[in-house]
Tab-separated table of C-alpha atoms and ligand atoms in Angstrom:
chain	number	residue	atom	x	y	z
F	6	MET	CA	5.805	39.184	-65.216
F	7	ALA	CA	8.247	36.545	-66.369
F	8	VAL	CA	7.999	33.067	-64.892
F	9	PRO	CA	10.940	30.634	-65.559
F	10	LEU	CA	10.355	27.067	-66.159
F	11	LEU	CA	12.935	26.235	-63.528
F	12	ASP	CA	15.041	28.409	-61.392
F	13	ILE	CA	17.588	26.476	-59.556
F	14	ASN	CA	19.218	29.628	-58.014
F	15	ARG	CA	16.079	29.933	-55.810
F	16	GLN	CA	16.477	26.545	-54.413
F	17	HIS	CA	20.271	27.058	-53.771
F	18	GLN	CA	19.893	30.470	-51.941
F	19	PRO	CA	18.862	29.096	-48.548
F	20	ILE	CA	21.707	26.426	-48.682
F	21	LEU	CA	24.536	28.432	-50.158
F	22	GLU	CA	26.529	28.277	-47.017
F	23	ASP	CA	26.194	24.409	-46.803
F	24	LEU	CA	27.214	24.011	-50.428
F	25	ARG	CA	30.206	26.240	-49.976
F	26	TYR	CA	31.287	24.233	-46.946
F	27	VAL	CA	31.254	21.119	-49.202
F	28	PHE	CA	33.366	22.777	-51.778
F	29	ASN	CA	35.856	23.979	-49.147
F	30	THR	CA	36.051	20.590	-47.487
F	31	ALA	CA	36.784	18.901	-50.898
F	32	LEU	CA	39.471	21.342	-51.483
F	33	GLU	CA	41.095	20.816	-48.064
F	34	THR	CA	40.945	16.976	-48.217
F	35	SER	CA	41.704	16.639	-51.862
F	36	LEU	CA	39.335	13.422	-51.905
F	37	PHE	CA	37.688	14.137	-55.236
F	38	ILE	CA	36.508	10.650	-56.456
F	39	LYS	CA	34.038	8.458	-54.475
F	40	GLY	CA	35.413	8.473	-50.902
F	41	PRO	CA	33.445	8.732	-47.687
F	42	GLU	CA	31.235	11.502	-48.874
F	43	MET	CA	29.897	8.959	-51.648
F	44	GLU	CA	29.591	6.144	-49.289
F	45	GLN	CA	27.725	8.293	-46.808
F	46	LEU	CA	25.350	9.490	-49.704
F	47	GLU	CA	24.794	5.725	-50.685
F	48	LYS	CA	23.721	4.887	-47.327
F	49	GLU	CA	21.417	7.878	-46.943
F	50	PHE	CA	19.971	7.424	-50.325
F	51	ALA	CA	19.339	3.695	-49.870
F	52	GLU	CA	17.534	4.497	-46.630
F	53	TYR	CA	15.527	7.275	-48.334
F	54	CYS	CA	14.372	4.949	-51.017
F	55	GLY	CA	13.873	1.902	-48.770
F	56	THR	CA	16.422	-0.392	-50.326
F	57	ASP	CA	19.358	-2.345	-49.047
F	58	ARG	CA	21.813	-0.822	-51.305
F	59	ALA	CA	22.537	2.313	-53.441
F	60	ILE	CA	25.476	2.611	-55.724
F	61	GLY	CA	26.607	5.942	-57.070
F	62	CYS	CA	27.742	6.431	-60.618
F	63	ALA	CA	28.385	9.291	-63.111
F	64	SER	CA	24.934	9.839	-64.635
F	65	GLY	CA	21.365	8.497	-64.881
F	66	THR	CA	22.189	7.112	-68.196
F	67	ASP	CA	25.148	5.192	-66.832
F	68	ALA	CA	22.872	4.026	-63.949
F	69	LEU	CA	20.558	2.517	-66.525
F	70	ILE	CA	23.332	0.785	-68.437
F	71	LEU	CA	24.981	-0.539	-65.337
F	72	ALA	CA	21.709	-1.765	-63.999
F	73	LEU	CA	20.636	-3.519	-67.149
F	74	MET	CA	24.013	-5.329	-67.338
F	75	ALA	CA	23.813	-6.233	-63.675
F	76	VAL	CA	20.431	-7.773	-63.970
F	77	GLY	CA	21.900	-10.007	-66.789
F	78	VAL	CA	21.055	-8.196	-70.023
F	79	LYS	CA	23.459	-9.697	-72.696
F	80	PRO	CA	24.203	-8.468	-76.238
F	81	GLY	CA	21.293	-9.071	-78.389
F	82	ASP	CA	18.703	-9.312	-75.637
F	83	VAL	CA	15.463	-7.604	-75.981
F	84	VAL	CA	14.588	-4.852	-73.310
F	85	LEU	CA	10.897	-3.663	-73.307
F	86	THR	CA	10.212	0.113	-72.705
F	87	THR	CA	8.164	2.999	-73.920
F	88	PRO	CA	8.873	5.273	-76.801
F	89	PHE	CA	7.476	8.329	-75.037
F	90	THR	CA	10.370	9.158	-72.752
F	91	PHE	CA	13.774	10.900	-72.624
F	92	PHE	CA	16.200	9.595	-75.146
F	93	ALA	CA	18.425	7.974	-72.515
F	94	SER	CA	15.881	5.187	-71.486
F	95	ALA	CA	16.352	3.594	-74.980
F	96	GLY	CA	19.871	4.868	-75.577
F	97	ALA	CA	21.029	3.084	-72.423
F	98	ILE	CA	19.524	-0.254	-73.593
F	99	VAL	CA	21.432	-0.027	-76.841
F	100	ARG	CA	24.698	0.908	-74.988
F	101	ALA	CA	24.145	-2.143	-72.713
F	102	GLY	CA	24.143	-4.266	-75.801
F	103	GLY	CA	20.362	-4.702	-75.756
F	104	ILE	CA	17.612	-4.200	-78.401
F	105	PRO	CA	14.932	-1.775	-77.429
F	106	LEU	CA	11.400	-3.101	-78.009
F	107	PHE	CA	8.660	-0.276	-77.625
F	108	LEU	CA	5.256	-0.736	-76.015
F	109	ASP	CA	2.845	2.143	-76.082
F	110	ILE	CA	1.804	4.274	-73.101
F	111	LEU	CA	-1.483	5.141	-71.496
F	112	PRO	CA	-2.835	8.452	-72.765
F	113	ASP	CA	-3.577	9.906	-69.309
F	114	THR	CA	-0.384	8.882	-67.212
F	115	PHE	CA	2.018	8.690	-70.177
F	116	ASN	CA	3.362	5.542	-68.522
F	117	ILE	CA	3.673	2.055	-69.994
F	118	ASP	CA	0.274	0.259	-70.538
F	119	PRO	CA	0.784	-3.016	-68.454
F	120	GLU	CA	-1.912	-4.761	-70.512
F	121	LEU	CA	0.012	-4.265	-73.718
F	122	LEU	CA	3.063	-5.750	-71.900
F	123	SER	CA	1.063	-8.782	-70.743
F	124	LYS	CA	-0.427	-9.206	-74.307
F	125	TRP	CA	2.940	-8.716	-76.087
F	126	LEU	CA	4.603	-11.403	-73.816
F	127	THR	CA	1.735	-13.886	-74.297
F	128	ASP	CA	1.594	-13.423	-78.068
F	129	ASN	CA	5.332	-13.440	-78.667
F	130	CYS	CA	7.145	-15.314	-76.001
F	131	VAL	CA	7.677	-18.742	-74.690
F	132	VAL	CA	9.624	-19.998	-71.656
F	133	THR	CA	12.285	-22.477	-72.808
F	134	ASN	CA	13.082	-25.717	-70.747
F	135	ARG	CA	16.133	-23.605	-69.516
F	136	GLY	CA	13.722	-21.254	-67.930
F	137	VAL	CA	14.604	-18.482	-70.439
F	138	VAL	CA	11.961	-16.269	-71.998
F	139	GLU	CA	12.393	-16.110	-75.713
F	140	ARG	CA	10.719	-14.629	-78.707
F	141	SER	CA	9.949	-16.967	-81.638
F	142	ASN	CA	13.092	-15.628	-83.351
F	143	GLY	CA	15.186	-16.950	-80.567
F	144	SER	CA	16.241	-13.662	-78.856
F	145	ARG	CA	15.945	-13.645	-75.131
F	146	ILE	CA	13.925	-11.123	-73.199
F	147	GLY	CA	16.477	-9.442	-70.841
F	148	ALA	CA	14.386	-6.960	-68.894
F	149	VAL	CA	11.329	-4.770	-68.673
F	150	MET	CA	12.205	-0.963	-68.051
F	151	PRO	CA	9.156	1.032	-67.054
F	152	VAL	CA	9.795	4.784	-66.960
F	153	HIS	CA	8.190	6.828	-64.197
F	154	LEU	CA	7.506	9.638	-66.391
F	155	PHE	CA	7.289	13.311	-64.894
F	156	GLY	CA	7.518	12.020	-61.370
F	157	GLN	CA	4.711	9.512	-61.303
F	158	LEU	CA	5.283	5.726	-61.038
F	159	ALA	CA	3.995	3.358	-63.705
F	160	ASP	CA	1.451	0.762	-62.473
F	161	MET	CA	4.102	-1.278	-60.474
F	162	ASP	CA	1.551	-3.832	-58.966
F	163	ARG	CA	0.534	-4.901	-62.424
F	164	ILE	CA	4.047	-4.717	-63.893
F	165	MET	CA	5.567	-6.697	-61.103
F	166	SER	CA	2.783	-9.241	-61.303
F	167	ILE	CA	3.263	-9.815	-65.053
F	168	CYS	CA	7.133	-9.841	-64.727
F	169	ASN	CA	7.128	-12.183	-61.826
F	170	ASP	CA	4.955	-14.578	-63.709
F	171	TRP	CA	7.530	-14.507	-66.580
F	172	GLN	CA	10.484	-14.289	-64.232
F	173	ILE	CA	11.759	-11.146	-66.246
F	174	PRO	CA	13.745	-8.547	-64.129
F	175	VAL	CA	12.394	-5.135	-63.890
F	176	VAL	CA	14.674	-2.290	-63.998
F	177	GLU	CA	12.868	1.079	-63.042
F	178	ASP	CA	13.840	4.157	-64.935
F	179	ALA	CA	13.232	6.354	-61.920
F	180	CYS	CA	15.297	9.307	-63.190
F	181	GLN	CA	12.301	11.743	-62.932
F	182	ALA	CA	10.849	10.159	-59.888
F	183	VAL	CA	13.212	10.175	-56.956
F	184	GLY	CA	11.230	9.967	-53.792
F	185	ALA	CA	7.762	9.208	-55.683
F	186	LYS	CA	5.792	6.381	-54.385
F	187	TRP	CA	3.479	3.644	-55.480
F	188	SER	CA	1.372	2.111	-52.719
F	189	GLN	CA	3.734	3.676	-50.150
F	190	LYS	CA	6.780	2.108	-51.776
F	191	ARG	CA	9.317	4.580	-53.125
F	192	ALA	CA	10.546	4.556	-56.814
F	193	GLY	CA	13.585	2.340	-57.275
F	194	SER	CA	12.552	-0.074	-54.405
F	195	ILE	CA	10.138	-2.226	-56.361
F	196	GLY	CA	11.926	-3.772	-59.423
F	197	ALA	CA	15.185	-5.569	-59.273
F	198	ALA	CA	16.933	-2.305	-59.570
F	199	GLY	CA	16.061	1.400	-59.723
F	200	CYS	CA	17.914	4.024	-61.618
F	201	PHE	CA	18.313	7.732	-60.844
F	202	SER	CA	19.827	10.831	-62.399
F	203	PHE	CA	21.216	13.804	-60.225
F	204	PHE	CA	21.093	15.928	-63.674
F	205	PRO	CA	20.625	19.541	-62.250
F	206	SER	CA	16.858	19.816	-63.372
F	207	LYS	CA	15.858	16.471	-61.628
F	208	ASN	CA	14.123	16.882	-58.252
F	209	LEU	CA	17.384	15.905	-56.590
F	210	GLY	CA	19.996	17.653	-58.758
F	211	ALA	CA	23.846	17.749	-58.357
F	212	LEU	CA	25.819	20.767	-59.361
F	213	GLY	CA	26.775	18.680	-62.467
F	214	ASP	CA	26.143	15.085	-63.648
F	215	GLY	CA	25.603	12.171	-61.291
F	216	GLY	CA	23.567	9.011	-60.910
F	217	MET	CA	22.633	6.176	-58.609
F	218	VAL	CA	21.222	2.600	-58.755
F	219	THR	CA	19.208	1.186	-55.948
F	220	THR	CA	18.581	-2.512	-55.344
F	221	ASP	CA	17.971	-5.116	-52.614
F	222	SER	CA	20.147	-7.665	-54.302
F	223	PRO	CA	23.732	-7.939	-53.052
F	224	GLU	CA	24.792	-9.656	-56.318
F	225	ILE	CA	23.439	-6.802	-58.473
F	226	ALA	CA	24.968	-4.184	-56.184
F	227	ASP	CA	28.369	-5.843	-56.155
F	228	THR	CA	28.344	-6.234	-59.939
F	229	ILE	CA	27.580	-2.589	-60.403
F	230	VAL	CA	30.403	-1.627	-57.875
F	231	SER	CA	32.846	-3.756	-60.043
F	232	LEU	CA	31.369	-2.457	-63.493
F	233	ARG	CA	31.553	1.236	-62.540
F	234	GLU	CA	35.216	0.939	-62.086
F	235	HIS	CA	36.498	-1.057	-65.017
F	236	GLY	CA	34.963	-4.353	-63.915
F	237	GLY	CA	37.925	-5.121	-61.437
F	238	ARG	CA	39.104	-5.009	-57.937
F	239	GLY	CA	42.592	-3.593	-57.746
F	240	TYR	CA	44.266	-4.410	-60.942
F	241	ILE	CA	42.617	-7.788	-61.435
F	242	HIS	CA	39.833	-7.689	-64.105
F	243	GLU	CA	37.186	-10.506	-64.581
F	244	GLU	CA	35.122	-8.350	-66.954
F	245	VAL	CA	35.316	-5.160	-68.964
F	246	GLY	CA	33.401	-2.299	-67.250
F	247	PHE	CA	33.327	1.417	-67.334
F	248	ASN	CA	34.677	4.585	-65.742
F	249	SER	CA	31.503	5.749	-64.161
F	250	ARG	CA	32.052	6.989	-60.653
F	251	LEU	CA	30.378	9.667	-58.635
F	252	ASP	CA	32.431	12.679	-57.578
F	253	ALA	CA	32.937	13.185	-53.884
F	254	ILE	CA	32.026	16.817	-54.228
F	255	GLN	CA	28.723	16.003	-56.007
F	256	ALA	CA	27.943	13.465	-53.317
F	257	GLY	CA	28.637	16.206	-50.694
F	258	PHE	CA	26.135	18.597	-52.480
F	259	LEU	CA	23.596	15.899	-52.915
F	260	ARG	CA	23.743	15.021	-49.218
F	261	VAL	CA	23.052	18.708	-48.275
F	262	LYS	CA	20.132	18.639	-50.856
F	263	LEU	CA	18.711	15.290	-49.823
F	264	ALA	CA	17.875	16.621	-46.453
F	265	HIS	CA	15.505	19.210	-48.060
F	266	LEU	CA	13.990	16.788	-50.639
F	267	GLU	CA	10.839	16.148	-48.896
F	268	SER	CA	9.995	19.796	-48.474
F	269	TRP	CA	10.894	20.436	-52.123
F	270	HIS	CA	8.422	17.658	-53.097
F	271	ASP	CA	5.765	19.311	-51.037
F	272	GLY	CA	6.381	22.657	-52.744
F	273	ARG	CA	5.925	21.031	-56.149
F	274	ARG	CA	2.933	18.994	-55.079
F	275	LYS	CA	1.330	22.221	-53.625
F	276	ASN	CA	1.929	24.034	-56.892
F	277	ALA	CA	0.515	21.181	-58.840
F	278	SER	CA	-2.699	21.104	-56.874
F	279	PHE	CA	-3.012	24.892	-57.275
F	280	TYR	CA	-2.907	24.425	-61.184
F	281	SER	CA	-5.142	21.518	-61.115
F	282	LYS	CA	-7.851	23.512	-59.288
F	283	ALA	CA	-7.217	26.760	-61.183
F	284	LEU	CA	-7.255	25.045	-64.599
F	285	LYS	CA	-10.411	23.187	-63.887
F	286	GLY	CA	-12.476	25.731	-65.650
F	287	VAL	CA	-10.283	25.719	-68.727
F	288	LYS	CA	-12.005	22.948	-70.529
F	289	GLN	CA	-9.505	23.155	-73.553
F	290	VAL	CA	-6.792	21.798	-71.296
F	291	THR	CA	-6.324	18.406	-69.648
F	292	THR	CA	-4.475	18.538	-66.215
F	293	PRO	CA	-2.375	15.610	-65.049
F	294	VAL	CA	-3.997	12.450	-64.103
F	295	ILE	CA	-2.468	10.774	-60.923
F	296	ARG	CA	-3.455	7.215	-60.128
F	297	LYS	CA	-4.861	6.584	-56.635
F	298	ASN	CA	-1.889	4.379	-55.672
F	299	ALA	CA	0.606	7.042	-56.816
F	300	TRP	CA	2.316	9.862	-54.992
F	301	SER	CA	3.731	11.998	-57.677
F	302	VAL	CA	6.784	14.338	-57.194
F	303	TYR	CA	5.963	16.330	-60.373
F	304	ASN	CA	9.296	16.466	-61.982
F	305	GLN	CA	7.149	18.062	-64.634
F	306	TYR	CA	3.616	19.433	-64.514
F	307	THR	CA	2.476	18.458	-67.961
F	308	ILE	CA	-0.834	19.608	-69.440
F	309	LYS	CA	-2.438	18.406	-72.715
F	310	ALA	CA	-3.983	20.785	-75.236
F	311	LYS	CA	-5.650	20.094	-78.635
F	312	ALA	CA	-2.872	19.181	-81.109
F	313	SER	CA	-4.033	21.977	-83.395
F	314	ASP	CA	-3.566	24.526	-80.421
F	315	ARG	CA	-0.462	23.210	-78.725
F	316	ASP	CA	2.237	25.112	-80.533
F	317	GLU	CA	0.280	28.326	-80.566
F	318	LEU	CA	-0.204	28.047	-76.791
F	319	LEU	CA	3.454	27.360	-76.326
F	320	ASN	CA	4.525	30.440	-78.401
F	321	TYR	CA	1.839	32.535	-76.622
F	322	LEU	CA	3.117	31.673	-73.260
F	323	ARG	CA	6.737	32.267	-74.290
F	324	GLU	CA	5.797	35.580	-75.774
F	325	HIS	CA	4.387	36.595	-72.458
F	326	GLY	CA	7.485	35.440	-70.445
F	327	ILE	CA	6.159	32.052	-69.275
F	328	GLY	CA	8.726	29.393	-69.377
F	329	CYS	CA	7.439	26.242	-70.863
F	330	ALA	CA	8.692	23.197	-72.924
F	331	VAL	CA	7.543	20.150	-74.818
F	332	TYR	CA	8.671	16.898	-73.255
F	333	TYR	CA	8.850	15.158	-75.633
F	334	PRO	CA	8.154	16.259	-79.261
F	335	MET	CA	9.295	13.143	-81.029
F	336	PRO	CA	8.684	9.652	-79.854
F	337	LEU	CA	11.779	7.379	-79.894
F	338	HIS	CA	10.535	4.984	-82.457
F	339	LEU	CA	10.641	7.745	-84.965
F	340	GLN	CA	14.191	8.816	-84.190
F	341	LYS	CA	16.560	8.476	-87.015
F	342	CYS	CA	19.125	6.568	-84.963
F	343	PHE	CA	16.519	3.775	-84.381
F	344	ASP	CA	15.528	3.415	-88.166
F	345	CYS	CA	17.271	0.009	-87.826
F	346	LEU	CA	14.547	-1.127	-85.348
F	347	GLY	CA	12.074	-1.116	-88.191
F	348	TYR	CA	9.401	1.045	-86.644
F	349	GLY	CA	7.358	3.550	-88.511
F	350	GLU	CA	4.740	6.232	-88.146
F	351	GLY	CA	1.410	4.758	-86.791
F	352	ASP	CA	3.121	1.970	-84.711
F	353	PHE	CA	2.456	3.728	-81.392
F	354	PRO	CA	-0.482	5.960	-81.850
F	355	VAL	CA	-0.902	7.014	-78.171
F	356	SER	CA	2.786	8.195	-77.997
F	357	GLU	CA	2.580	9.931	-81.254
F	358	THR	CA	-0.675	11.680	-80.409
F	359	VAL	CA	0.367	12.963	-76.962
F	360	SER	CA	3.700	14.098	-78.386
F	361	LYS	CA	1.587	16.715	-80.268
F	362	GLU	CA	-0.555	17.626	-77.226
F	363	VAL	CA	1.714	18.006	-74.157
F	364	LEU	CA	3.144	21.076	-72.637
F	365	SER	CA	5.005	21.429	-69.413
F	366	ILE	CA	4.768	24.465	-67.345
F	367	PRO	CA	6.690	25.805	-64.438
F	368	VAL	CA	6.042	23.769	-61.128
F	369	PHE	CA	9.338	24.100	-59.261
F	370	GLY	CA	8.757	24.514	-55.519
F	371	GLU	CA	10.001	28.047	-55.016
F	372	LEU	CA	7.422	29.671	-57.382
F	373	THR	CA	5.321	32.325	-55.719
F	374	GLU	CA	1.528	32.331	-55.722
F	375	GLU	CA	1.697	35.432	-57.854
F	376	GLU	CA	3.629	33.584	-60.512
F	377	LEU	CA	1.219	30.639	-60.419
F	378	VAL	CA	-1.671	33.013	-60.955
F	379	GLU	CA	0.346	34.564	-63.770
F	380	VAL	CA	0.753	31.197	-65.519
F	381	VAL	CA	-2.958	30.317	-65.129
F	382	GLU	CA	-4.119	33.804	-66.280
F	383	THR	CA	-1.876	33.670	-69.363
F	384	ILE	CA	-3.315	30.240	-70.427
F	385	LYS	CA	-6.846	31.566	-69.806
F	386	ALA	CA	-6.058	34.790	-71.825
F	387	PHE	CA	-4.757	32.646	-74.795
F	388	TYR	CA	-8.121	30.709	-75.073
F	389	ALA	CA	-10.195	33.918	-74.455
F	390	GLU	CA	-8.313	35.582	-77.370
F	391	LYS	CA	-8.850	32.563	-79.497
F	392	GLY	CA	-12.516	32.627	-78.711
O	422	LIG	C1	17.258	12.367	-67.137
O	422	LIG	C2	16.837	11.031	-67.513
O	422	LIG	C3	17.737	10.093	-67.910
O	422	LIG	C4	19.117	10.312	-67.994
O	422	LIG	O1	19.796	10.850	-66.854
O	422	LIG	P1	21.239	11.666	-67.033
O	422	LIG	O2	21.684	11.836	-65.667
O	422	LIG	O3	20.987	13.007	-67.885
O	422	LIG	O4	22.176	10.758	-67.907
O	422	LIG	C5	17.154	8.898	-68.174
O	422	LIG	N1	15.750	8.683	-68.207
O	422	LIG	C6	15.000	9.505	-67.939
O	422	LIG	C7	13.444	9.251	-67.934
O	422	LIG	C8	15.373	10.847	-67.535
O	422	LIG	O5	14.541	11.879	-67.346
């Protein structure tokens, strides 16, 4: 039996009529860009995340760029993040004019190691008499960007306490963690700003591209409202911004889907807990570790195998019809486009090691129990055959 890594069709089946209604309404009204649908979604999304404001934009990548600029990142500023993430986390820093500075992750949660953050700041930075955090070479620290990877928040208590001490704004890359919680607080409601992607494979996916920034700060929100539309109001421009708006039709689709999001999270969480029990006996495999303060929405269910087995396991699963993928095979500090940052092999040993061990298996909410069993049995069969 084949089991897909993700089947969005199954999620859409029960809401087809609602989605068609959105499409028909857009055709009739000809309101295609922003408009009341987007404003309504922004309200509902802010309420869902527990923030004062939410600002729609064209993608998760743009959400990150806009948020970094709005919290005050200026050309040449350093932005701290991890190398074990989707490319856009670091790509957005560069596009906002910043310089990515990587810190390694924790091997069990794949999220930033807060003690490395604390140590790096203590060892490398001073607060100038203007209240600016600077490195010894004079470059300013513009922001810290924790990535909530695979649906689990980074340790936001520790990160916020460190960043509050240093007065550095935190921009949460919550693109994989819509709805996830840390100590009852939703992703995107803890830092100065939270960034979300509505790429179709995310837990809340549009029928195309889309993004959102959440914040409690009216200044940050208003800056993004301006930046997403050429940095102006009417035809008066005080700064140069972008064309990064959210389509009304996507906002409409997202409103339909937002109403189902909690039950979809429940489906993913149920599947994750099935796997974690069923794979307990497979000692060659490490199942995801979730911190006690964290409520994961499992955008991915990512296991670890021995580096020497991982690719063999991946191929075996695929040969047997099980969809799976490696997120992410190459840490960002080793990407060609970041040669200029001066990193090399061995700089981030945890990221480098886990990139050879991780494997994500199907966890979307509409999987049947039969399919879950099939995935588990195929993993067991692989190790049984290996002996
Ligand atoms: C998906 C994703 C992004 C980018 O989102 P897009 O909507 O594809 O631009 C950024 N960061 C992380 C961690 C992501 O998973």
